[in-house]
Tab-separated table of C-alpha atoms in Angstrom:
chain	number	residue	atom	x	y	z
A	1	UNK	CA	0.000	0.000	0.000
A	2	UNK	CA	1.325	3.522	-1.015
A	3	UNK	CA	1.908	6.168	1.583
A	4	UNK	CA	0.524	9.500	1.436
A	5	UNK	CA	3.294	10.853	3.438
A	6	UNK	CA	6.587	8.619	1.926
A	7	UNK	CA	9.624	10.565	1.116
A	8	UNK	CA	9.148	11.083	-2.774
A	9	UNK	CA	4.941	12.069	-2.028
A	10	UNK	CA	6.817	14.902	0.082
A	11	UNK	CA	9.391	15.477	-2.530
A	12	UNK	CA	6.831	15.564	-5.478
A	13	UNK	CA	4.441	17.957	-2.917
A	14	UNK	CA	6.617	20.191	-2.744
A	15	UNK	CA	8.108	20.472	-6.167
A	16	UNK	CA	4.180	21.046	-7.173
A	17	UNK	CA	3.442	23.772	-4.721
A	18	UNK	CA	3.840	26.636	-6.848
A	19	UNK	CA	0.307	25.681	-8.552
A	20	UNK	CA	-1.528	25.964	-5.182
A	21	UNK	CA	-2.089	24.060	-1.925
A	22	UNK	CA	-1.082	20.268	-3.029
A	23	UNK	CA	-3.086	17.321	-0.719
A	24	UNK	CA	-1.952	13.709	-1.306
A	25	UNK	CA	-4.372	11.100	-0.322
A	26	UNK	CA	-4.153	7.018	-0.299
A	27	UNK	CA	-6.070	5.446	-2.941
A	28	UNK	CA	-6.239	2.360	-4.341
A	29	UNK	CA	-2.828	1.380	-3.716
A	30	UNK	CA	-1.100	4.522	-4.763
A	31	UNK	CA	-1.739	8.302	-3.789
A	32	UNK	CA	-3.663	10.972	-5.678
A	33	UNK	CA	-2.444	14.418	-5.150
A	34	UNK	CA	-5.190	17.785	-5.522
A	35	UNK	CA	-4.089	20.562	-6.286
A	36	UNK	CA	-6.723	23.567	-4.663
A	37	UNK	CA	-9.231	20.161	-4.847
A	38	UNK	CA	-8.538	18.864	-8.592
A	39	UNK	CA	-7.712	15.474	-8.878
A	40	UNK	CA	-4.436	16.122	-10.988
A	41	UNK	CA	-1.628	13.187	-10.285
A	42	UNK	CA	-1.230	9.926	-9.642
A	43	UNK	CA	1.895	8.019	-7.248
A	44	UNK	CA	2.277	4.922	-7.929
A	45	UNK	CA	5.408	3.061	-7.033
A	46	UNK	CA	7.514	6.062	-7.227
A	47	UNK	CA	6.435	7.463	-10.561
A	48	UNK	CA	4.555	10.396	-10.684
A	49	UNK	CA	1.608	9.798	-13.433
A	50	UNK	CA	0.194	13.296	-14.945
A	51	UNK	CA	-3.938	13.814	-15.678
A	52	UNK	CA	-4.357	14.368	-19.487
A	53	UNK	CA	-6.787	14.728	-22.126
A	54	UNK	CA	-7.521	15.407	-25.651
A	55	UNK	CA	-6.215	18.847	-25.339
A	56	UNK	CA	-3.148	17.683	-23.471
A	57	UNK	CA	-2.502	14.218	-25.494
A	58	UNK	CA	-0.624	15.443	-28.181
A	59	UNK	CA	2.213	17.156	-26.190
A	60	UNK	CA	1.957	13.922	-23.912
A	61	UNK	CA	2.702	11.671	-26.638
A	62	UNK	CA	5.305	13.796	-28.073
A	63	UNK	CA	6.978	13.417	-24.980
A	64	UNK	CA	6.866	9.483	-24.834
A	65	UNK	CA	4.851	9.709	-21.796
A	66	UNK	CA	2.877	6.244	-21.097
A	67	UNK	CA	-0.584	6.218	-19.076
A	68	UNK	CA	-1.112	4.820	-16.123
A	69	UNK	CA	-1.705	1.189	-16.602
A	70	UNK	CA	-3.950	0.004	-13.321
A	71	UNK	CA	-1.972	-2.707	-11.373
A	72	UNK	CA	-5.001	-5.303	-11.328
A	73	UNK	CA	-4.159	-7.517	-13.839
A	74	UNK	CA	-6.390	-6.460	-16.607
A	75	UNK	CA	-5.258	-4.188	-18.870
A	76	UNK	CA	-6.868	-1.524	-18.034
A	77	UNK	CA	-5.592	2.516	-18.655
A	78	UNK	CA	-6.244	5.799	-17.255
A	79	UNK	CA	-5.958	9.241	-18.612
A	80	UNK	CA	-3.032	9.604	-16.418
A	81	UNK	CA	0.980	9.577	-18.063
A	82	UNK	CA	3.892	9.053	-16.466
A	83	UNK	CA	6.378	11.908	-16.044
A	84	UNK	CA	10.108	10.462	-16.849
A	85	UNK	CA	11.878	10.751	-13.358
A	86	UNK	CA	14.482	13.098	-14.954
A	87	UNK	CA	12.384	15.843	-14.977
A	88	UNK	CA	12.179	15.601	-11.093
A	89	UNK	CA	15.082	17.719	-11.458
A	90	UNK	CA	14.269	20.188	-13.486
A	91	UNK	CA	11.554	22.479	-12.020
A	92	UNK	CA	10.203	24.166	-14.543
A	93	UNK	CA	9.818	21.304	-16.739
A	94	UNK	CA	7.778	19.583	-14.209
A	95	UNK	CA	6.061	22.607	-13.155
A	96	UNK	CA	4.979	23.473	-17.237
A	97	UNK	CA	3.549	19.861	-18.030
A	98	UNK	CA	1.874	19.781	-13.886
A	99	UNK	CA	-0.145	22.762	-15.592
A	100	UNK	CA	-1.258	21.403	-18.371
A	101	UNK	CA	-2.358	18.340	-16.437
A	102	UNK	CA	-4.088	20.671	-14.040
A	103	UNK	CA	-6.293	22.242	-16.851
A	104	UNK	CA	-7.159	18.783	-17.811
A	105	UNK	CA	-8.214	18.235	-14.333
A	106	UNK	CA	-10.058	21.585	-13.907
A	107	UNK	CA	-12.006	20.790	-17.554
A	108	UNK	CA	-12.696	17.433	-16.267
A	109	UNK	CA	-14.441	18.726	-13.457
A	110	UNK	CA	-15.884	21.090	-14.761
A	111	UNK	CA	-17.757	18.771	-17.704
A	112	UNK	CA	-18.456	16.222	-15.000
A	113	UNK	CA	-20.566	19.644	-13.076
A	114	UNK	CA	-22.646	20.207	-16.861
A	115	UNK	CA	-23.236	16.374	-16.544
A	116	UNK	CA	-24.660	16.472	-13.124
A	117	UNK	CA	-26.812	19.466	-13.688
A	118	UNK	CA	-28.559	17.971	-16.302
């Protein structure tokens, strides 16, 4: 089971805390982190796995990043892509491709809102 508060959550917390408050919480066997209450990242065994969508695919692919694959045997994918663990080292990489995933997450809360209303 992941921990919300295990050395690289901290470490990946803090690199994303330019973007607003960041809150990490257990889930499913890995952590999710918020980001001002948007579900934006994944941790799961020590990658960090960024929220995408079709706005944010193409630079996500151009990048090689891979989505999430969930750890349950089937083979089964999220909108989520993992961030090569070289860029954990360069801040404003990470913090430029963070955004983008955060706009994903803000538009997918958003549509999910329309969806309810109706």
């Amino acid at each position: 089971m992941a921990s919300d508060d295990s050395e690289f959550v901290l470490l990946v917390s803090e690199l994303l805390a330019p973007l607003g408050h960041i809150r990490s919480r257990r889930m499913f066997g890995a952590v999710g982190l918020y980001c001002d209450g948007a579900f934006f990242a994944i941790i799961s065994d020590d990658v960090l796995y960024l929220k995408g969508d079709a706005q944010t695919k193409e630079r996500f692919d151009a990048m090689g990043m891979q989505p999430f694959a969930v750890p349950s045997g089937r083979p089964v994918t999220l909108s989520y892509f993992e961030v090569p663990g070289e860029w954990l080292d360069n801040e404003e990489q990470i913090l430029e491709f963070a955004t983008l995933a955060l706009g994903a997450a803000r538009r997918s809360q958003a549509q999910k809102g329309r969806t309810a209303k109706k």
